[in-house]
PDB file of C-alpha atoms in Angstrom:
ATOM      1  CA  UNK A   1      -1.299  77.789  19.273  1.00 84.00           C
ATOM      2  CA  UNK A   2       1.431  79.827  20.987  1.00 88.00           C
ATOM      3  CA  UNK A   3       4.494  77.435  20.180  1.00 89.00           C
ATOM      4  CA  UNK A   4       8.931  77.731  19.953  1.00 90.00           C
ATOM      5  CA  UNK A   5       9.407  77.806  16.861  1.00 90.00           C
ATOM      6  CA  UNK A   6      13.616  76.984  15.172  1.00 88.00           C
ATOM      7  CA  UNK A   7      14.217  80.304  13.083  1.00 83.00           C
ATOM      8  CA  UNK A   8      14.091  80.031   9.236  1.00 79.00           C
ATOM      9  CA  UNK A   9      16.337  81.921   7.094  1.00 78.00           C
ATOM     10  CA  UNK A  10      14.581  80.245   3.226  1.00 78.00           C
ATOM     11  CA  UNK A  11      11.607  81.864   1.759  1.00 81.00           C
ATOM     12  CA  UNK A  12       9.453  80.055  -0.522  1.00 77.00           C
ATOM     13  CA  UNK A  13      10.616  81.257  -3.725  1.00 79.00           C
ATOM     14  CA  UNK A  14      14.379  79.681  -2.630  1.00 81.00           C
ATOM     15  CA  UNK A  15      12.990  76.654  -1.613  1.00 77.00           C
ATOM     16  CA  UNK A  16      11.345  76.092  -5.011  1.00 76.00           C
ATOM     17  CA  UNK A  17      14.840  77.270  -7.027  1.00 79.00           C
ATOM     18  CA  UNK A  18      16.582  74.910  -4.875  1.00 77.00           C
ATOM     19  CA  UNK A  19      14.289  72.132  -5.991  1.00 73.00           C
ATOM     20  CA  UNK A  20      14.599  72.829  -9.235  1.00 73.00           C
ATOM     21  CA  UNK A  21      18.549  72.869  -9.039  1.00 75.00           C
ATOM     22  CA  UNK A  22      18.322  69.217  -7.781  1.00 69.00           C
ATOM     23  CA  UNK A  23      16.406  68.024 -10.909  1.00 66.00           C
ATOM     24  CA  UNK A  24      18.421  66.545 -13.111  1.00 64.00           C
ATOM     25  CA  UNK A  25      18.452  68.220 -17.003  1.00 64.00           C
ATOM     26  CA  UNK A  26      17.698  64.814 -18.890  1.00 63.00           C
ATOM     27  CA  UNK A  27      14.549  64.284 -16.454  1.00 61.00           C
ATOM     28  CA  UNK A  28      13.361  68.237 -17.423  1.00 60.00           C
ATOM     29  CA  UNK A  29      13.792  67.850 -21.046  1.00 61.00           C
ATOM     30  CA  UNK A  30      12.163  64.177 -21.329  1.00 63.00           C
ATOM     31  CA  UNK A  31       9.424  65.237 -18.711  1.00 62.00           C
ATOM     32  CA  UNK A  32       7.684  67.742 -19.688  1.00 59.00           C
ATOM     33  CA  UNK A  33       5.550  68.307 -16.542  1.00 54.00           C
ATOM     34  CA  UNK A  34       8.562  69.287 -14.092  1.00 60.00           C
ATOM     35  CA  UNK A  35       6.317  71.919 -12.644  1.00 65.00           C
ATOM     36  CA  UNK A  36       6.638  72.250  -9.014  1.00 68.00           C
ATOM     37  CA  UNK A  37       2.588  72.200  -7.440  1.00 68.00           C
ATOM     38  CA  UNK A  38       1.935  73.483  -4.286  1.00 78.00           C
ATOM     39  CA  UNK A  39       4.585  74.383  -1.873  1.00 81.00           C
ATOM     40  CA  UNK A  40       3.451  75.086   1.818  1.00 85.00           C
ATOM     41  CA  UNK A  41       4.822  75.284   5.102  1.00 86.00           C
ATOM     42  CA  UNK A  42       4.816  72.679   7.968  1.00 89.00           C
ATOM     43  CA  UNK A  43       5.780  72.075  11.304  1.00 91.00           C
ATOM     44  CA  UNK A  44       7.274  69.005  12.935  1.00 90.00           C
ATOM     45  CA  UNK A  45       7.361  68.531  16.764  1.00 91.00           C
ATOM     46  CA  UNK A  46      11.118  67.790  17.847  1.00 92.00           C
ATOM     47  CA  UNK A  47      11.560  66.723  21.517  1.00 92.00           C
ATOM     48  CA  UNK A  48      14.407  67.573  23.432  1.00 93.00           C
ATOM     49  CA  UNK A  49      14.970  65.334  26.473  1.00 93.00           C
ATOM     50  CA  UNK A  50      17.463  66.413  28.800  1.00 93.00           C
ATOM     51  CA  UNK A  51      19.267  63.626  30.980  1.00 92.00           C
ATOM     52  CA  UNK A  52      21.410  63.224  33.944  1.00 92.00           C
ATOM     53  CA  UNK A  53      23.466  60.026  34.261  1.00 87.00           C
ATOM     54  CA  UNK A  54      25.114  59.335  37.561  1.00 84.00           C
ATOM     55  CA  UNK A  55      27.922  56.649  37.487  1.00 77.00           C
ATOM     56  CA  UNK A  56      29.639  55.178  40.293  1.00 76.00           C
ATOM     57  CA  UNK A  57      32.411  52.954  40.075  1.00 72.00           C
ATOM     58  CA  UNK A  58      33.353  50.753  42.541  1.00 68.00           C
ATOM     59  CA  UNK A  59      36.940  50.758  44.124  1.00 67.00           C
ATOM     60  CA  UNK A  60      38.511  48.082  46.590  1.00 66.00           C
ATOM     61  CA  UNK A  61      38.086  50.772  49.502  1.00 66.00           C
ATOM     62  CA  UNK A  62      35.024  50.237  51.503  1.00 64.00           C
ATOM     63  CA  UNK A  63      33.368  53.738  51.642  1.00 63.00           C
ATOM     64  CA  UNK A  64      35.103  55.684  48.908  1.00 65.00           C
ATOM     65  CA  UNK A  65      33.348  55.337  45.354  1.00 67.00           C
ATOM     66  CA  UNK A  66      34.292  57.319  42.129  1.00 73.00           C
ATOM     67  CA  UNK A  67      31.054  59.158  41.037  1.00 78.00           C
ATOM     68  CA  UNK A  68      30.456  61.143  38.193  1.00 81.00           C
ATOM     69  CA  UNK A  69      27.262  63.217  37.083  1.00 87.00           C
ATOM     70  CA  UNK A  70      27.007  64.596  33.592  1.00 87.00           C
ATOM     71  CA  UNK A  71      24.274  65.778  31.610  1.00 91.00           C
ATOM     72  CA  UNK A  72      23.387  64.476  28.226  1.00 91.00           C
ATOM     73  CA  UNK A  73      20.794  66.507  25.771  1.00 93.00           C
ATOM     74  CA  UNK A  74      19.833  64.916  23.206  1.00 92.00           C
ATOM     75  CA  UNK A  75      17.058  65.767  20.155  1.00 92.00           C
ATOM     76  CA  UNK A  76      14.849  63.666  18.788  1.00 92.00           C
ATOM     77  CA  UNK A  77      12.533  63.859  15.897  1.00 90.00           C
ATOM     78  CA  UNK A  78       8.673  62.260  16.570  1.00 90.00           C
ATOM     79  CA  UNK A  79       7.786  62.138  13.043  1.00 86.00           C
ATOM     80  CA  UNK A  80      10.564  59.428  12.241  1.00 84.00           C
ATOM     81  CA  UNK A  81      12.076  59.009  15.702  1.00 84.00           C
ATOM     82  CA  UNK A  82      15.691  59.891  14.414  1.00 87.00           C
ATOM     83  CA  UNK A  83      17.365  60.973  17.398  1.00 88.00           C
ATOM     84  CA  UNK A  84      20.999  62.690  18.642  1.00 90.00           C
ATOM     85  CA  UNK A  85      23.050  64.217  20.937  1.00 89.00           C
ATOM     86  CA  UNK A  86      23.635  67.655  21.094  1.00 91.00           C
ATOM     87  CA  UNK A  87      25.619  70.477  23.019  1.00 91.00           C
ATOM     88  CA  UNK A  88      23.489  72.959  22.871  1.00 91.00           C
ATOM     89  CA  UNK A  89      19.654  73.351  22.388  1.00 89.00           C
ATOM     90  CA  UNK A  90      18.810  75.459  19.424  1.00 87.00           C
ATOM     91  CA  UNK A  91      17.536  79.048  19.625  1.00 89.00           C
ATOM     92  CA  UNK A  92      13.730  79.445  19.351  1.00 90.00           C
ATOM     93  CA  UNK A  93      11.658  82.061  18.954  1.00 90.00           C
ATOM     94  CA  UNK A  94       7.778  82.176  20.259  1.00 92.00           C
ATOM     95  CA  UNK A  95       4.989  82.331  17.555  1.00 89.00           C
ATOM     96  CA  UNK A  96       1.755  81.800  16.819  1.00 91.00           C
ATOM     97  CA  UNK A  97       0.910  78.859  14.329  1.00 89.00           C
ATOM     98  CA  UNK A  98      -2.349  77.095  13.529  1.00 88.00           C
ATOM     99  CA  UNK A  99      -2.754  73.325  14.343  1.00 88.00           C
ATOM    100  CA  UNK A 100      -3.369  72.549  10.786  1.00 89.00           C
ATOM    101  CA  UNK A 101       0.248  73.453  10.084  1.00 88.00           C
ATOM    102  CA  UNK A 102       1.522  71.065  12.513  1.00 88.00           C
ATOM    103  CA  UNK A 103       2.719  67.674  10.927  1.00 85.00           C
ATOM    104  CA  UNK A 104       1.452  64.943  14.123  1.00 83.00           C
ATOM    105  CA  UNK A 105       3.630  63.111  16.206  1.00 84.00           C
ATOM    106  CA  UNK A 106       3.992  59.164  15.217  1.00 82.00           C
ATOM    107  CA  UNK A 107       5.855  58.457  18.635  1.00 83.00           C
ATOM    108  CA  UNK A 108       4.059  58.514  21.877  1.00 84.00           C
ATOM    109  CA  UNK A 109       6.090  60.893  24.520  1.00 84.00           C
ATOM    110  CA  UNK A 110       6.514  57.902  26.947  1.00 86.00           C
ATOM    111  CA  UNK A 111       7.790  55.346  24.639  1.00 86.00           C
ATOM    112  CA  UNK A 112      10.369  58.409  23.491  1.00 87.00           C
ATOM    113  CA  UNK A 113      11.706  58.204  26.691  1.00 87.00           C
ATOM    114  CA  UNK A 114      12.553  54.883  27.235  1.00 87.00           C
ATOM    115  CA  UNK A 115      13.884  53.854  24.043  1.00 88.00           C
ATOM    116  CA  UNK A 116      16.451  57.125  24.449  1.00 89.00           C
ATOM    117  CA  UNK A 117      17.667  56.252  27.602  1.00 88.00           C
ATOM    118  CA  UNK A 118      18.256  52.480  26.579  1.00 87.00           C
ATOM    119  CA  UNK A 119      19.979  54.020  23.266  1.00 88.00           C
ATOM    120  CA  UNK A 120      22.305  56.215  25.946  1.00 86.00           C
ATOM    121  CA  UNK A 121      22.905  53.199  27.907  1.00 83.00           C
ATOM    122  CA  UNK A 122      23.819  51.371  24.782  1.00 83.00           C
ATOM    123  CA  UNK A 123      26.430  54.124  23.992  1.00 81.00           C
ATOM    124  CA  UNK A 124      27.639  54.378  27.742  1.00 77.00           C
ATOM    125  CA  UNK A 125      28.291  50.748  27.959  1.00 75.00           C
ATOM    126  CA  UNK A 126      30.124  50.691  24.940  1.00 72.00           C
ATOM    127  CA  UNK A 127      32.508  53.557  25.864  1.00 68.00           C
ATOM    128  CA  UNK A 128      32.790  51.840  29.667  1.00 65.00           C
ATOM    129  CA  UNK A 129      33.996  48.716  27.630  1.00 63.00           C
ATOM    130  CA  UNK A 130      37.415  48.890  29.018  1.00 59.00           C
ATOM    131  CA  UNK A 131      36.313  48.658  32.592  1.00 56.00           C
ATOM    132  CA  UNK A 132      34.387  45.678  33.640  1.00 52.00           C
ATOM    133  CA  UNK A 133      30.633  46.569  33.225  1.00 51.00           C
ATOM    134  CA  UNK A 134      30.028  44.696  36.927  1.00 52.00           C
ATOM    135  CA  UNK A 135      32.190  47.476  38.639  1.00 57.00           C
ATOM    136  CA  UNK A 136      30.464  50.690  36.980  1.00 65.00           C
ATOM    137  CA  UNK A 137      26.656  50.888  38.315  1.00 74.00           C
ATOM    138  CA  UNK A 138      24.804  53.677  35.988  1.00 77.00           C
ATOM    139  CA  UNK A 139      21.393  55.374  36.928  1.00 83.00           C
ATOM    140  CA  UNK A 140      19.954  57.617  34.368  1.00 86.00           C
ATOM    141  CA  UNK A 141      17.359  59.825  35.662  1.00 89.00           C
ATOM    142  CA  UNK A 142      15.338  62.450  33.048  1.00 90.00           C
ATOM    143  CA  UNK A 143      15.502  65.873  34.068  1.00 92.00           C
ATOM    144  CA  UNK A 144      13.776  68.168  31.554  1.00 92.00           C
ATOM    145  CA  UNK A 145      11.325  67.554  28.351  1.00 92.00           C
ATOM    146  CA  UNK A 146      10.820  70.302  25.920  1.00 92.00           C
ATOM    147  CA  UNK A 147       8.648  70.500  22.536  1.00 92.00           C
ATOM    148  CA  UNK A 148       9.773  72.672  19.980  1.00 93.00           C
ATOM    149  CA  UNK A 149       9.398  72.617  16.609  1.00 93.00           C
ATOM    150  CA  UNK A 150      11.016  72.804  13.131  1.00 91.00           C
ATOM    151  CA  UNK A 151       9.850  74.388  10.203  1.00 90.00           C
ATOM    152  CA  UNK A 152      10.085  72.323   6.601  1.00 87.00           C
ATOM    153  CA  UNK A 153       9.006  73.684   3.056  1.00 85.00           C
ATOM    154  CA  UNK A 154       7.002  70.788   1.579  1.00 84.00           C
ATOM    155  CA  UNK A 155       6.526  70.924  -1.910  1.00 79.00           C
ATOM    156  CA  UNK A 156       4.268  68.397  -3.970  1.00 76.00           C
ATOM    157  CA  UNK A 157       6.282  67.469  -6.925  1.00 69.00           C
ATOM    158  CA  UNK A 158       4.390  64.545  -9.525  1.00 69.00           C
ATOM    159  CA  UNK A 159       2.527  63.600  -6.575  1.00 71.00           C
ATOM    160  CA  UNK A 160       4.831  63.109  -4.014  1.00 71.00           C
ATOM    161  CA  UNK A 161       5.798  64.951  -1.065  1.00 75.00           C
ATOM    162  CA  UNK A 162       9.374  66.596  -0.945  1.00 73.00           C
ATOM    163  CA  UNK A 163      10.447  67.586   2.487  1.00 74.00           C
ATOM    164  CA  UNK A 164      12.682  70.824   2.220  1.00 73.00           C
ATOM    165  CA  UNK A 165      15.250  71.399   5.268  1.00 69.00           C
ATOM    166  CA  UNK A 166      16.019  75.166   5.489  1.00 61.00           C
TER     167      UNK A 166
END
């Protein structure tokens, strides 16, 4: 599957010394198994939604309304649904992975959509808190949805997964 893909910079063998600088010396010398098992590379699908929020505020004059359009990108993660706002989307390169790499999507693609643009109204309201909410009328409209995806270094460590951002 022909996929964009968020450059990496870490190779295996730095992931796995970077574990092992996080373990703490008391837990190596007391257990004796602190052998790092199988380290392999995932994918996980990051969605970024791009947004265009038209607000109009109403003035005493009859036909004369203060409107402003601005765009608002944010990212958001669809393994945990963590989500932000960003300036600028990442660069990507296109490559090939296999499905089986690819860590599935816990958040359906419309529900993604709705709960980010009531999080953005959320954070517009509270920054329009000094004008009265009843003049200011806000339409958000979604412009642009994009997949690309992140890779992590997952290493199984005493049976548990260890998710390693690069």
């Amino acid at each position: 599957m022909r996929v964009e893909v968020i450059d990496m910079e870490q190779t295996k063998n730095e992931a796995k010394k970077y574990i092992l600088k996080k373990i703490p010396l008391v837990s190596k010398v007391f257990q004796f198994n602190s052998v790092i098992g199988d380290i392999k590379l995932e994918y996980i699908e990051f969605k970024v939604l791009i947004y265009e929020v038209i607000s109009k505020k109403k003035n005493n004059k009859i036909f004369r309304n203060e409107t402003k359009k601005e765009t608002i990108t944010m990212l958001v993660n669809t393994y945990n649904g963590h989500s932000e706002s960003i300036d600028k989307i990442p660069s990507t390169l296109n490559k090939y992975i296999s499905k089986s790499c690819i860590r599935e999507s816990k958040i359906n693609e419309d529900d993604l959509v709705s709960v980010v643009k009531k999080e953005i109204i959320t954070r517009l309201t509270d920054r329009l808190r000094y004008d009265s909410i009843d003049k200011v009328s806000i339409q958000i409209n979604i412009v642009d949805i994009k997949s690309i995806y992140k890779p992590y270094w997952i290493a199984d460590f005493r049976g548990r997964n260890i998710f390693i951002d690069p």
